[in-house]
XYZ file of C-alpha atoms in Angstrom:
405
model
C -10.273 6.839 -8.900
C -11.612 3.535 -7.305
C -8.956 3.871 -4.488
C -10.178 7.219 -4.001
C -14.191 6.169 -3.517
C -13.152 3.318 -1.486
C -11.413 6.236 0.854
C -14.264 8.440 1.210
C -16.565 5.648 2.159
C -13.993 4.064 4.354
C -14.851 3.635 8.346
C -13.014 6.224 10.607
C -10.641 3.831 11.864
C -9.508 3.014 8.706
C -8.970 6.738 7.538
C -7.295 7.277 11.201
C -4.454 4.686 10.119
C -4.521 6.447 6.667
C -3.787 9.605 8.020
C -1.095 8.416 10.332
C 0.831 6.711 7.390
C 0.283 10.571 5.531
C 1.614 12.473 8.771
C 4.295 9.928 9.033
C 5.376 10.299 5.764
C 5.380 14.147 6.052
C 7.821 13.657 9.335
C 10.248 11.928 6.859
C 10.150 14.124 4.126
C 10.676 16.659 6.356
C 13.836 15.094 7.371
C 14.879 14.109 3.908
C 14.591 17.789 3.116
C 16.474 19.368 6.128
C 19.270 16.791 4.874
C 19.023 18.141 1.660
C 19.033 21.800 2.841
C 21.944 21.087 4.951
C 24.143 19.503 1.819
C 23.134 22.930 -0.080
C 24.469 25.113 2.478
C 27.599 23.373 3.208
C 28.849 21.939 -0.216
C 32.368 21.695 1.829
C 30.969 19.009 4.360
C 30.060 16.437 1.888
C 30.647 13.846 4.230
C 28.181 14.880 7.330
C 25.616 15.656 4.685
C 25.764 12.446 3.605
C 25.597 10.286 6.943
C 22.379 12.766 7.786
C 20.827 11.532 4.526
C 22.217 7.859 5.723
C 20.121 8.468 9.400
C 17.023 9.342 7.593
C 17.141 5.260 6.325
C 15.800 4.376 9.927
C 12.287 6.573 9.590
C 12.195 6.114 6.190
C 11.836 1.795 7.091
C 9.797 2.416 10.373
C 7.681 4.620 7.893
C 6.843 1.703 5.294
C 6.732 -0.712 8.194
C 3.614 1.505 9.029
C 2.188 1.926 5.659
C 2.165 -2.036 4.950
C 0.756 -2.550 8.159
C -1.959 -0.354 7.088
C -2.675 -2.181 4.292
C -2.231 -5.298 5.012
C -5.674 -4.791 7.716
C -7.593 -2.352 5.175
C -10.659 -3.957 4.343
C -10.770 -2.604 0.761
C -7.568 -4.787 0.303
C -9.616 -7.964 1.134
C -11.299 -10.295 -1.430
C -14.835 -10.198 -0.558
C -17.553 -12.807 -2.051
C -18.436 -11.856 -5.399
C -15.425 -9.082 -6.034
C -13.981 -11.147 -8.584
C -17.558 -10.938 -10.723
C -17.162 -7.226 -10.978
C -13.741 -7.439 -11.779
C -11.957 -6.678 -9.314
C -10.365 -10.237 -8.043
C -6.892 -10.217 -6.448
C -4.207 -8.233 -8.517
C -6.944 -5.488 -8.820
C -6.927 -5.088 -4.981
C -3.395 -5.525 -4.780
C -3.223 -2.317 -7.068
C -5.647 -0.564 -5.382
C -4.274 -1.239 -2.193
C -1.078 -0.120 -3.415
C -2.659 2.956 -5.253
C -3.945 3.817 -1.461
C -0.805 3.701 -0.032
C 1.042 5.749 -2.455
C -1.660 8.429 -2.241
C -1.452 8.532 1.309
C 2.493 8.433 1.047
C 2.129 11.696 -1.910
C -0.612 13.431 0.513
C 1.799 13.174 3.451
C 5.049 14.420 1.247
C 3.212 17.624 0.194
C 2.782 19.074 3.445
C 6.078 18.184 4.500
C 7.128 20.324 1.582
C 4.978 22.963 1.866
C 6.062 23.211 5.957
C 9.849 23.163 5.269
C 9.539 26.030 2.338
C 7.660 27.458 4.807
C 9.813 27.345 7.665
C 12.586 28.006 5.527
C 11.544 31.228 4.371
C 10.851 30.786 0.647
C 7.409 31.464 0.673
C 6.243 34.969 0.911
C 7.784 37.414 2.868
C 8.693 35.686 5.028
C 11.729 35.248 7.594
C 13.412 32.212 8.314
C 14.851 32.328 12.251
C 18.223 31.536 12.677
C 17.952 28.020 13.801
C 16.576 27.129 10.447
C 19.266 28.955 8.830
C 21.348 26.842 10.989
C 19.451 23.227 10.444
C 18.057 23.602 7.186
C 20.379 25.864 4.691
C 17.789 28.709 4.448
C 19.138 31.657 2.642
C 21.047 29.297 0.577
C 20.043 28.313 -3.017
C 17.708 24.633 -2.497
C 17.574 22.111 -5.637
C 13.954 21.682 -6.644
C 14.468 18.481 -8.997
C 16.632 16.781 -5.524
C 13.739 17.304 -3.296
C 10.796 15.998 -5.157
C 13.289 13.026 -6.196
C 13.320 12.599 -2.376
C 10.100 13.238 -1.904
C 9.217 10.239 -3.979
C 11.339 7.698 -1.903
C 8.761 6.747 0.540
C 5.824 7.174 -1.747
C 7.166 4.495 -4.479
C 8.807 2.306 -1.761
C 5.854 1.981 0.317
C 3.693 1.149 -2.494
C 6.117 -1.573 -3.985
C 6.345 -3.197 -0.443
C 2.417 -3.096 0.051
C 2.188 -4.699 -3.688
C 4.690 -7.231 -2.771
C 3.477 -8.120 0.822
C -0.257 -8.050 -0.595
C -0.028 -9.816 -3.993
C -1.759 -12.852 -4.659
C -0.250 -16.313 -4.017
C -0.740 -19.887 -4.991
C -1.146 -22.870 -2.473
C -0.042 -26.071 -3.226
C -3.050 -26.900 -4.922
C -2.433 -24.510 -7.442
C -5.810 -22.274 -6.798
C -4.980 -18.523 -6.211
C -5.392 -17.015 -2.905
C -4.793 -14.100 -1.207
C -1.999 -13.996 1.402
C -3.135 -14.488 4.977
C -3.432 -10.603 6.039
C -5.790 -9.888 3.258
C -7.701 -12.782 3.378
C -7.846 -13.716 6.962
C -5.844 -16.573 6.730
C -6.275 -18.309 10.510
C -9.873 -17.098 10.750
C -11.450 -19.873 9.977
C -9.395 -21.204 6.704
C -8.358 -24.808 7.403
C -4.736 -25.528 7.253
C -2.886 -29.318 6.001
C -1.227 -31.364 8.321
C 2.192 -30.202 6.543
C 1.364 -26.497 6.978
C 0.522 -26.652 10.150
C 3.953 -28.780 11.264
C 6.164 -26.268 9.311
C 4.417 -23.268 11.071
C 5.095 -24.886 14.382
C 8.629 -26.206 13.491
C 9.897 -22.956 11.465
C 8.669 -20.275 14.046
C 10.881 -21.458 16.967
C 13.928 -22.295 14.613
C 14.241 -18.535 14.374
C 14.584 -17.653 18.089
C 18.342 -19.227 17.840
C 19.271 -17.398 15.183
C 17.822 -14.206 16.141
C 19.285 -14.319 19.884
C 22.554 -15.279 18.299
C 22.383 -12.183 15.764
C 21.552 -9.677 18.832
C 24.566 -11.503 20.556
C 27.055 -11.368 18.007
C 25.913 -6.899 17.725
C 26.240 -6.360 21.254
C 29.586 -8.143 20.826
C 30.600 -5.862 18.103
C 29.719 -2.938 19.513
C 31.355 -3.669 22.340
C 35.099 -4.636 20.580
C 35.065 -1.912 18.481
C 34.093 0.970 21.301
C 37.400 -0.012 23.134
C 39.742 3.152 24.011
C 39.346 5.978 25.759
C 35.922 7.592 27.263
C 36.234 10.732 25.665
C 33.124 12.964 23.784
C 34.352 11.481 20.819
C 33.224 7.486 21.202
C 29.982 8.061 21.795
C 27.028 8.161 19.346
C 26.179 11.304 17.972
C 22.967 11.948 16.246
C 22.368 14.147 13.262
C 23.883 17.633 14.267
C 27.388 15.643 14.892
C 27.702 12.377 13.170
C 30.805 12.273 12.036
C 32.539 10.590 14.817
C 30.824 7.441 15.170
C 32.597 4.111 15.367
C 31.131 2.512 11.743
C 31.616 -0.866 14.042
C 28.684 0.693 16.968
C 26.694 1.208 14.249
C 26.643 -2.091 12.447
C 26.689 -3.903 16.048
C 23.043 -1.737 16.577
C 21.900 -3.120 13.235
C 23.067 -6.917 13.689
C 21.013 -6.359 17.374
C 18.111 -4.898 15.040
C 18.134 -7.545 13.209
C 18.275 -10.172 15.939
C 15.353 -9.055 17.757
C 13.189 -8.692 14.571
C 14.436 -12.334 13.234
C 13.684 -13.634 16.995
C 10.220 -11.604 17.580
C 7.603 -14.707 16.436
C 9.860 -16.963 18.275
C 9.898 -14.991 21.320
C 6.063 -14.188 20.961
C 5.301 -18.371 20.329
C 7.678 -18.923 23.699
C 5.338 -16.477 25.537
C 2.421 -18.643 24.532
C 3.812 -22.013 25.770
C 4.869 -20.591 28.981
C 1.381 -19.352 29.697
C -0.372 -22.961 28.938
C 2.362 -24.660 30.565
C 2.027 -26.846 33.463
C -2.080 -27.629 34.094
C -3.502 -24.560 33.017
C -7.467 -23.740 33.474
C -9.293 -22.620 30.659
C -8.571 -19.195 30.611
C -4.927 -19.521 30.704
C -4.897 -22.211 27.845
C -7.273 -20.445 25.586
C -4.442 -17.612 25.642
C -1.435 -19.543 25.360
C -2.857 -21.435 22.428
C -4.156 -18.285 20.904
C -0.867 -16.663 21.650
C 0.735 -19.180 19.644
C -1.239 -19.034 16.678
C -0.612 -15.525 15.849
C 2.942 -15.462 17.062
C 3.748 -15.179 13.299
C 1.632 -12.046 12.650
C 2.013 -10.045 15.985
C 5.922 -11.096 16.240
C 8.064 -9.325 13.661
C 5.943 -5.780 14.743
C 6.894 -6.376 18.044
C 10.369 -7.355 17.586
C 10.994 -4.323 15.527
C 9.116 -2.616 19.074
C 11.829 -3.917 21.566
C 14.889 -2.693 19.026
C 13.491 0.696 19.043
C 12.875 0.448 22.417
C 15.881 -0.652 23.006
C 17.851 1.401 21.214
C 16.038 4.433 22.579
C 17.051 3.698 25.783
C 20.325 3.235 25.020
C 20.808 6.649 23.223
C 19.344 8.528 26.427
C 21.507 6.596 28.733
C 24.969 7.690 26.841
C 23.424 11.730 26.156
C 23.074 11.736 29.727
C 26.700 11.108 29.992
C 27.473 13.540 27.225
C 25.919 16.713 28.443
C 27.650 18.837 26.183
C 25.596 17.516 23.019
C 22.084 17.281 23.535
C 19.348 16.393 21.627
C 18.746 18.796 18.504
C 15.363 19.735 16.902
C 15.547 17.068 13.999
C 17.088 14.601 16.734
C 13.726 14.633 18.557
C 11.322 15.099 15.254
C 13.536 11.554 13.868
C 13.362 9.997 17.416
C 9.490 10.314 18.113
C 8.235 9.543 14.450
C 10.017 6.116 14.458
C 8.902 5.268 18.041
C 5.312 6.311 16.713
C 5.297 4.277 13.700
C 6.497 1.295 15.543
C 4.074 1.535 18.191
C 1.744 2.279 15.667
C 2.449 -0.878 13.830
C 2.568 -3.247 16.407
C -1.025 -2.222 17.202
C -1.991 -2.521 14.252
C -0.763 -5.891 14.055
C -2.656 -7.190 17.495
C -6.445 -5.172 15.499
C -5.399 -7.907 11.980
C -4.945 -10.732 14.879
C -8.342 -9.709 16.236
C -9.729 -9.576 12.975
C -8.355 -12.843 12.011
C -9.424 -14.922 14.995
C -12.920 -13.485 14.263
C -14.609 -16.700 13.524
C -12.847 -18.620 16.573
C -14.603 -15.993 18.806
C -17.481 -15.947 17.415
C -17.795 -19.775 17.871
C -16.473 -19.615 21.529
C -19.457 -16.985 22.025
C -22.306 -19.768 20.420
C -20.495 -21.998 22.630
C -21.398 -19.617 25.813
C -18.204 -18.628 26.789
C -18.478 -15.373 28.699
C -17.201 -12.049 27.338
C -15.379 -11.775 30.585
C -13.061 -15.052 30.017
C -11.933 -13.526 26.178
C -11.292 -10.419 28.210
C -9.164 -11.941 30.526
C -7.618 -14.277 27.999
C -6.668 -10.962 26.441
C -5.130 -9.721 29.444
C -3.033 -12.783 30.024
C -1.574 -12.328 26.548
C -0.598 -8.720 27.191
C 0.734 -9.606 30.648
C 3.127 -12.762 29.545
C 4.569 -10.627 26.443
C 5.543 -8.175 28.823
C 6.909 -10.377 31.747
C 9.717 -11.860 28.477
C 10.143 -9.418 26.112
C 10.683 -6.650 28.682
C 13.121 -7.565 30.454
C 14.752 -8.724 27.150
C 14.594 -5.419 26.648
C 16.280 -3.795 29.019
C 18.748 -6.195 29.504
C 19.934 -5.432 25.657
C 19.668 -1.926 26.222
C 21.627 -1.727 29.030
C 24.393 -4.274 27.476
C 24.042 -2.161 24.172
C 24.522 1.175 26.253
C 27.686 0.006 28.597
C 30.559 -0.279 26.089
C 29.755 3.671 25.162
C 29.563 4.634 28.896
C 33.035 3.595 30.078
């Protein structure tokens, strides 16, 4: 009930993010359904059901991705001076956050099941076209007790991850704290000499590892798509999934993997190539700053340039399949988890903002125009693009040329 007054009294921008976590989690029950629909029409093709349900994995992450990103920057998740009084001190946010999230999640899952009965044909009168007879079994008997079980995946997930990402932690001096999304940690909290070494030595250690991860998939992929061009090596999305290499599709993962595991290092590289050399004031004040939240903005971007990535991989090898284009659920599965990324990643640079709060707001009593934060801004946006871009495309391209000949 608390969760709930917090929501009604939340500001707009909060209750947008809300709502996109509840539309994105109706896009994925929707396709947890159709897979579902599709196994009760065709008990005989086990098999295909089954890698559909498998394909649904990818919006069903980039959907929880979203939801703890929303969380993690709610301000009703935050310990505020004199919340711990009333009672509610950090595992009573965590639960509340949590609570939030799963109602969203529930909200989100309803409508999705209320638009694919409906669509379907089951409610009313009504008649189901033949492309959903086709895509999503209607006319065939559809298990009740299955569906709300799927239902609940995203729900229950996303509320475990926010309650892990979001529950309260110790320092080394023993006293409880939040973790550094829902307290602010950077804005203004004062870190050891140790902390502050490991941040700087553990972020770049991962760029190694996470190139050599994205290396070692687009090596994969490319040993085991070796034979003959035919319709039959390339990557079919759910409508025809059956003959995919198991090898492309773990090479696509290990690259997944590799960008996400190299994203903070990548983002803290952009950062020292922007204050390098004699940089003027403007140009330092980003680098640094860039730096400094290379941890928080770098995993959401990361998980950006895979999608990315990958998406541009996938249209590059259906344009050289024109005889299987992209299906309904194709499209509906494509555009939520490019939406939820993109979604998340912004999300991520509005907690950086909030967490560097106190810096500008001490740059500002120092006199520092509004104009120099605004082009420090800039700068940041401009030198993540300049290397992560081209990163980008190069994978894609290296990702899409073993399927293409």
């Amino acid at each position: 009930m608390l969760a709930l007054r917090l929501a009604r009294g939340a500001h707009p921008l909060v209750l947008l993010r809300r709502l996109l976590v509840a539309a994105a989690s109706g896009g994925t029950g929707f396709l947890l359904l159709a897979a579902l629909g599709h196994a009760a029409a065709h008990p005989a093709t086990a098999a295909d059901s089954f890698v559909r349900l498998l394909w649904c994995a990818v919006p069903v992450a980039a959907t929880i991705q979203l939801a703890v990103s929303a969380a993690r920057t709610d301000p009703a998740s935050r310990l505020q001076r004199g919340m711990s009084a009333a009672g509610l001190g950090p595992v009573r946010l965590t639960m509340i956050a949590a609570t939030s999230t799963a109602v969203s999640c529930v909200l989100g899952s309803f409508v999705a099941l209320l638009a694919f009965l409906m669509v379907r044909g089951d409610l009313g009168d009504a008649t189901a076209a033949d492309s959903a007879t086709q895509l999503l079994g209607a006319g065939h008997s559809f298990p009740l007790a299955g569906a709300l079980m799927l239902l609940a995946v995203v729900p229950v997930t996303a509320a475990t991850a926010t309650a892990v990402v979001l529950r309260p932690r110790r320092n080394a001096r023993g006293a409880g704290r939040r973790t550094g999304a829902s307290t602010g940690a950077g804005a203004g909290e004062p870190l050891t000499a140790m902390e502050t070494n490991s941040t700087a030595s553990a972020v770049p250690a991962a760029l190694p590892w996470g190139m050599a991860l994205t290396a070692a998939g687009l090596a994969l992929e490319t040993y085991v798509s070796r034979g003959p061009a035919d319709a039959d090596t390339l990557l079919p999305l759910p409508g025809r999934l059956i003959g995919s290499p198991p090898g492309v599709l773990a090479g696509w993962a290990l690259s997944t993997l590799g960008l996400v595991l190299a994203g903070p290092g990548l983002a803290r590289l952009s950062g020292r190539l922007l204050a390098a050399g004699r940089p003027g004031a403007v140009r330092l004040l980003a680098g640094r700053v860039l730096q400094e939240e290379s941890r928080r903005i770098g995993r959401p971007l990361g998980v950006l340039c895979a999608v990315a990535s990958g998406a541009y991989a996938a249209v590059k090898v259906y344009e050289a399949a024109p005889t299987r284009p992209f299906g309904p659920l194709t499209g509906l599965g494509a555009a939520l988890v490019l939406a939820c990324v993109t979604a998340s990643a912004l999300t991520a640079a509005l907690e950086a903002r909030w967490a560097r709060t106190h810096t500008t707001a001490a740059l500002r009593r120092l006199g520092t125009p509004r104009s120099v934060l605004f082009r420090a801004s800039v700068l940041r946006v401009l030198a993540l693009l300049v290397v992560l871009g081209p990163l980008t495309w190069a994978i894609a391209e290296l990702a899409a040329l073993p399927l293409l000949h």
